[in-house]
Amino acid sequence: MDSVKIGLAGAGTVGGGVCRVLNRNQEQISARAGARIEVKYVTCRHPENRSDLVPLVGSLGIDWHEIVEDPEIAIAVEAMGGIEPARSFILAAIDAGKHVVTANKALLAQHGDEIFDAAAKKGVIVAFEASVAGGIPIIKAMRESLVANRIQSVVGIINGTSNFILTSMRKEKISFAEALSKAQKLGYAEADPSFDIDGIDAAHKISILSSIAFGGPISFDKAYIEGIRDLQNVDIEFADQLGYRVKLLGITKRRGTGIELRVHPTLVPERRLLAHVGGVTNAVEVKGDAVGSTLYYGPGAGSEPTASAMIADIVDVVRMIGVSSNHQVPVLGYKRKIENVDVLPMGETVCSYYLRIGVTDSPGTLADVSRVFADMGISIESLIQKEAVAGQGSTSIVLMTHTAWEAAVQEAIRRIEALDCVTGKIVLLRKEELN
Amino acid sequence: MDSVKIGLAGAGTVGGGVCRVLNRNQEQISARAGARIEVKYVTCRHPENRSDLVPLVGSLGIDWHEIVEDPEIAIAVEAMGGIEPARSFILAAIDAGKHVVTANKALLAQHGDEIFDAAAKKGVIVAFEASVAGGIPIIKAMRESLVANRIQSVVGIINGTSNFILTSMRKEKISFAEALSKAQKLGYAEADPSFDIDGIDAAHKISILSSIAFGGPISFDKAYIEGIRDLQNVDIEFADQLGYRVKLLGITKRRGTGIELRVHPTLVPERRLLAHVGGVTNAVEVKGDAVGSTLYYGPGAGSEPTASAMIADIVDVVRMIGVSSNHQVPVLGYKRKIENVDVLPMGETVCSYYLRIGVTDSPGTLADVSRVFADMGISIESLIQKEAVAGQGSTSIVLMTHTAWEAAVQEAIRRIEALDCVTGKIVLLRKEELN
């Protein structure tokens, strides 16, 4: 049987998983791939700490240039994470005519176009299934299995850390800070959790999916991003009462004039499957005009789930070694751009809204607030007016709107916050019915 | 741009959907495939009834031999359904060196080995994504995306008709017969519904998935099959009380000594996503040792969802035209058989059980029944003894067992039914915790 040699840069959680799974399931994998996949080199900053990998791989070193310069290596696997030196490694590997497999969403979201252009010129494959939603094969599903469809929307829980925090806040009635601390203790959140909780990581991923869905360039720089740092338990409880769960969603949709691309905490009806995706698990719903609604669920991170996706990419590449590049699946699904797929400014987004408005407990308050919505052409779907706490003289109006322009809602909020009867900032959460 | 010509045999719901979606989304599809896909011929028994297709295709005829004999046709698409003439068409197309796309699970479950052997000899592709779970890309996910994994189990709601009936029985508290009649009125069940409600269709599909999961031949003839025809509302209600939903599942699992392969109504814990898959929708859960649990959800049948899967196959084939067959994905995922993957007899299956036992309302009954389970080494997990109806002198014992050998449970049932205190047949349902 043939053997294909790969070089792996990065021996952390992900790189270690790749070595372990390739080794443990070698027989299965080679029976499927038709070739034995050998890890010739692993490079990392501290090889002395990864002696556990020595029996699993050819050699363990420190310099990724060895991988790039070895003509025996057919596939360069990047599991370093971060921008540099991952970007340099990948570009050098492409330049040396090697195929590339990576899990690096941050790099692709920011430098994908440069990397994909370089790969196209060399005729090599850059595969990145593991970059979005870990072990869930969402990239392949969208790029290959849904090709017949005009995609309408992609909506996903694609950051496990945030989903764990939101699930804990709701189930255990603990604050954001407490839930974050719990996630950190369990290893689900990093010491600096901002990429996850501020929505950056989810925005990287939904930007990649948006490009595959609609055929435009990766537009991370145009995504609207709002995280969960300021989310309060009171709003999770109101949402519950109204039949919704709060989830951090990555959302991209086709509209007549362009593409919506946004990440924010979102009310999801509890009758939808996405509402029942708890803990660190991920799920992505893709709607197409022919297939209707499909959903893909599984572990969004972790050593072996990520390795599962990377090895699937490696096997795909192994099969295409020696085949002319015009037979490859196009890197973002499209061989040519076909329509206007520019990202719309957030103000032009259409959504429905949950708003919590602190008001003084005085006659006419509700009329004043309602008048602003009417003036802005925003229609109220339902309303809860919370009873005043005796002696405090203040209360909350919680309401849900029908769909409205984001810009109109922001203007309504500005006007309502200026009313005398309104106390403090209005809390805004967006809602997706997913119907 | 290149053009690829296909011939389509069968212009029913599925064939019509393929023509319509290819036509409507031609620009999208060709931008992704890098080639224009043209339906040169459609053949069906009554072309005079499908004049709606005339504007969408090259020509409409009656004789599928035209497709086979035309050297311009690269891909033969089978959407006739049934065994013959579908089998003859596919074998003739393969013999003529054409690639084949089919949605025909009954044919593949029974004659897959013959068809796949013929295709292997000719070096052509037989693609069949649409044969299992309609628009859900489960074949590709298992065959390509999960290659790194030793698959542990595949469990799915893969018959929409049955799932619709079960959902209606539970939600509307109507009998099986009423729910079936409703499904027929809505077009979700055929005039002769036996393939769907007796589990045959689900068994065709799980047999195909089992083969992809574990690498053996398609073993439909060895599947244990039990449908939903005899299911009673009282058991759906008891299951509800116990925190379970009753679903018709296709199940295949790896065990030390072989493979389990079975279809039967099953109690699923309501906290699992599969329990929330209602109506005609399908979902399949696949567990692998590296990825963990993944789930794929979507429409399991229908004109355009099925067309979505068939067109994805067509595009996959288009990309591989002119490429040597050793670069193809192996038809059932494996290039060579690697281990013992024979299907176990049902008696050697391990499962946990729901049993409803009609008993006379007399002292010692529960002790007598419990004694049999103890003798057979079967451990009781929970028990409901329903109150006697005044004056009738009979009652029901409902119990759940821990995991046990099927053969032991069947023997226990035989012995319990022989007890004087037991009235009538025992109702048995199996349970899957899916943990």
Short mmCIF file of C-alpha atoms in Angstrom, two decimals, chain A residues 1 21 24-25 27-34 135 137 140-141 143-151 212-213 254 273 276-277 289-291 293-299 304-305 307-308 311-312 315-316 319-323 327-330 333-336 338-339, chain B residues 1 21 24-25 27-34 135 137 140-141 143-151 212-213 254 273 276-277 289-291 293-299 304-305 307-308 311-312 315-316 319-323 327-330 333-336 338-339:
data_model
loop_
_atom_site.label_atom_id
_atom_site.label_comp_id
_atom_site.label_asym_id
_atom_site.label_seq_id
_atom_site.Cartn_x
_atom_site.Cartn_y
_atom_site.Cartn_z
CA MET A 1 0.00 0.00 0.00
CA VAL A 21 -6.07 9.44 16.45
CA ARG A 24 -4.88 4.59 17.21
CA ASN A 25 -7.10 4.22 14.13
CA GLU A 27 -5.83 0.49 10.27
CA GLN A 28 -9.35 1.95 9.83
CA ILE A 29 -8.01 5.11 8.25
CA SER A 30 -5.71 3.39 5.80
CA ALA A 31 -8.48 0.95 4.82
CA ARG A 32 -10.60 3.96 3.93
CA ALA A 33 -7.94 6.21 2.42
CA GLY A 34 -6.18 3.47 0.50
CA GLY A 135 -15.89 17.85 14.62
CA PRO A 137 -18.57 18.49 9.01
CA LYS A 140 -18.11 19.84 3.55
CA ALA A 141 -21.89 19.83 3.94
CA ARG A 143 -19.44 23.22 0.01
CA GLU A 144 -20.36 19.86 -1.45
CA SER A 145 -23.66 18.46 -0.19
CA LEU A 146 -25.79 21.58 -0.66
CA VAL A 147 -24.42 22.70 -4.05
CA ALA A 148 -27.87 22.40 -5.63
CA ASN A 149 -29.28 25.06 -3.33
CA ARG A 150 -29.54 28.77 -3.30
CA ILE A 151 -28.62 29.12 0.38
CA ILE A 212 -19.14 29.48 1.35
CA ALA A 213 -22.89 30.06 1.44
CA ARG A 254 -29.30 36.47 1.94
CA LEU A 273 -33.69 22.20 18.00
CA HIS A 276 -31.84 22.51 23.03
CA VAL A 277 -28.16 22.58 22.13
CA ASP A 289 -34.30 26.71 -1.37
CA ALA A 290 -34.35 23.05 -2.47
CA VAL A 291 -33.44 21.12 0.68
CA SER A 293 -33.85 23.34 6.72
CA THR A 294 -30.96 21.07 7.70
CA LEU A 295 -29.05 21.01 10.98
CA TYR A 296 -25.61 19.70 11.93
CA TYR A 297 -24.80 19.06 15.58
CA GLY A 298 -21.76 17.89 17.51
CA PRO A 299 -18.69 18.84 19.52
CA GLU A 304 -10.06 14.52 19.16
CA PRO A 305 -13.18 16.08 17.58
CA ALA A 307 -8.48 15.90 14.96
CA SER A 308 -11.41 14.00 13.41
CA ILE A 311 -7.83 13.84 9.42
CA ALA A 312 -10.92 13.85 7.18
CA VAL A 315 -7.72 11.85 3.63
CA ASP A 316 -9.57 14.05 1.11
CA ARG A 319 -7.18 10.99 -2.58
CA MET A 320 -6.52 14.00 -4.80
CA ILE A 321 -2.71 13.79 -4.84
CA GLY A 322 -1.61 13.65 -8.45
CA VAL A 323 -4.96 14.85 -9.79
CA HIS A 327 -10.87 18.55 -10.39
CA GLN A 328 -10.63 19.96 -6.86
CA VAL A 329 -13.62 21.24 -4.94
CA PRO A 330 -13.30 25.06 -5.12
CA GLY A 333 -17.31 26.36 -2.93
CA TYR A 334 -17.54 28.62 -5.99
CA LYS A 335 -15.38 28.56 -9.11
CA ARG A 336 -16.54 32.09 -9.98
CA ILE A 338 -21.95 35.18 -9.54
CA GLU A 339 -23.91 37.96 -7.89
CA MET B 1 -17.52 26.58 -19.83
CA VAL B 21 -33.89 22.47 -9.28
CA ARG B 24 -33.94 27.04 -11.43
CA ASN B 25 -30.47 27.13 -9.85
CA GLU B 27 -26.31 29.57 -12.51
CA GLN B 28 -25.46 28.74 -8.87
CA ILE B 29 -24.78 25.12 -9.67
CA SER B 30 -22.57 25.76 -12.66
CA ALA B 31 -20.63 28.41 -10.71
CA ARG B 32 -19.91 25.74 -8.12
CA ALA B 33 -19.40 22.74 -10.39
CA GLY B 34 -17.39 24.58 -13.01
CA GLY B 135 -31.78 15.86 1.78
CA PRO B 137 -25.96 14.50 3.65
CA LYS B 140 -21.05 11.87 2.68
CA ALA B 141 -20.67 12.69 6.36
CA ARG B 143 -18.03 8.09 4.16
CA GLU B 144 -15.80 11.15 4.06
CA SER B 145 -16.09 13.39 7.11
CA LEU B 146 -15.81 10.71 9.79
CA VAL B 147 -13.02 8.62 8.21
CA ALA B 148 -10.77 9.19 11.21
CA ASN B 149 -13.19 7.44 13.53
CA ARG B 150 -13.87 3.96 14.63
CA ILE B 151 -17.66 4.28 14.39
CA ILE B 212 -20.57 2.36 5.52
CA ALA B 213 -20.01 2.53 9.27
CA ARG B 254 -20.41 -2.27 16.93
CA LEU B 273 -32.29 15.85 20.43
CA HIS B 276 -37.55 16.33 19.50
CA VAL B 277 -37.44 15.38 15.84
CA ASP B 289 -14.40 7.26 19.02
CA ALA B 290 -12.64 10.51 18.08
CA VAL B 291 -15.47 12.90 17.24
CA SER B 293 -21.63 12.23 19.09
CA THR B 294 -22.72 14.08 15.94
CA LEU B 295 -26.23 14.51 14.61
CA TYR B 296 -27.59 15.33 11.16
CA TYR B 297 -31.14 16.63 10.78
CA GLY B 298 -33.38 17.59 7.89
CA PRO B 299 -36.12 16.57 5.47
CA GLU B 304 -36.65 18.98 -3.87
CA PRO B 305 -34.82 17.72 -0.76
CA ALA B 307 -33.19 16.40 -5.73
CA SER B 308 -30.77 18.43 -3.59
CA ILE B 311 -27.61 17.00 -7.68
CA ALA B 312 -24.84 17.07 -5.05
CA VAL B 315 -21.67 17.57 -9.13
CA ASP B 316 -19.32 15.24 -7.25
CA ARG B 319 -15.67 16.87 -10.79
CA MET B 320 -14.23 13.37 -11.10
CA ILE B 321 -14.91 12.83 -14.81
CA GLY B 322 -11.64 11.92 -16.47
CA VAL B 323 -9.90 11.10 -13.17
CA HIS B 327 -8.84 8.57 -6.74
CA GLN B 328 -12.56 7.98 -6.13
CA VAL B 329 -14.05 7.76 -2.65
CA PRO B 330 -14.67 4.01 -2.10
CA GLY B 333 -16.23 4.03 2.36
CA TYR B 334 -13.67 1.22 2.62
CA LYS B 335 -11.10 0.16 0.05
CA ARG B 336 -10.70 -3.20 1.82
CA ILE B 338 -10.60 -5.05 7.80
CA GLU B 339 -12.33 -6.95 10.57
#
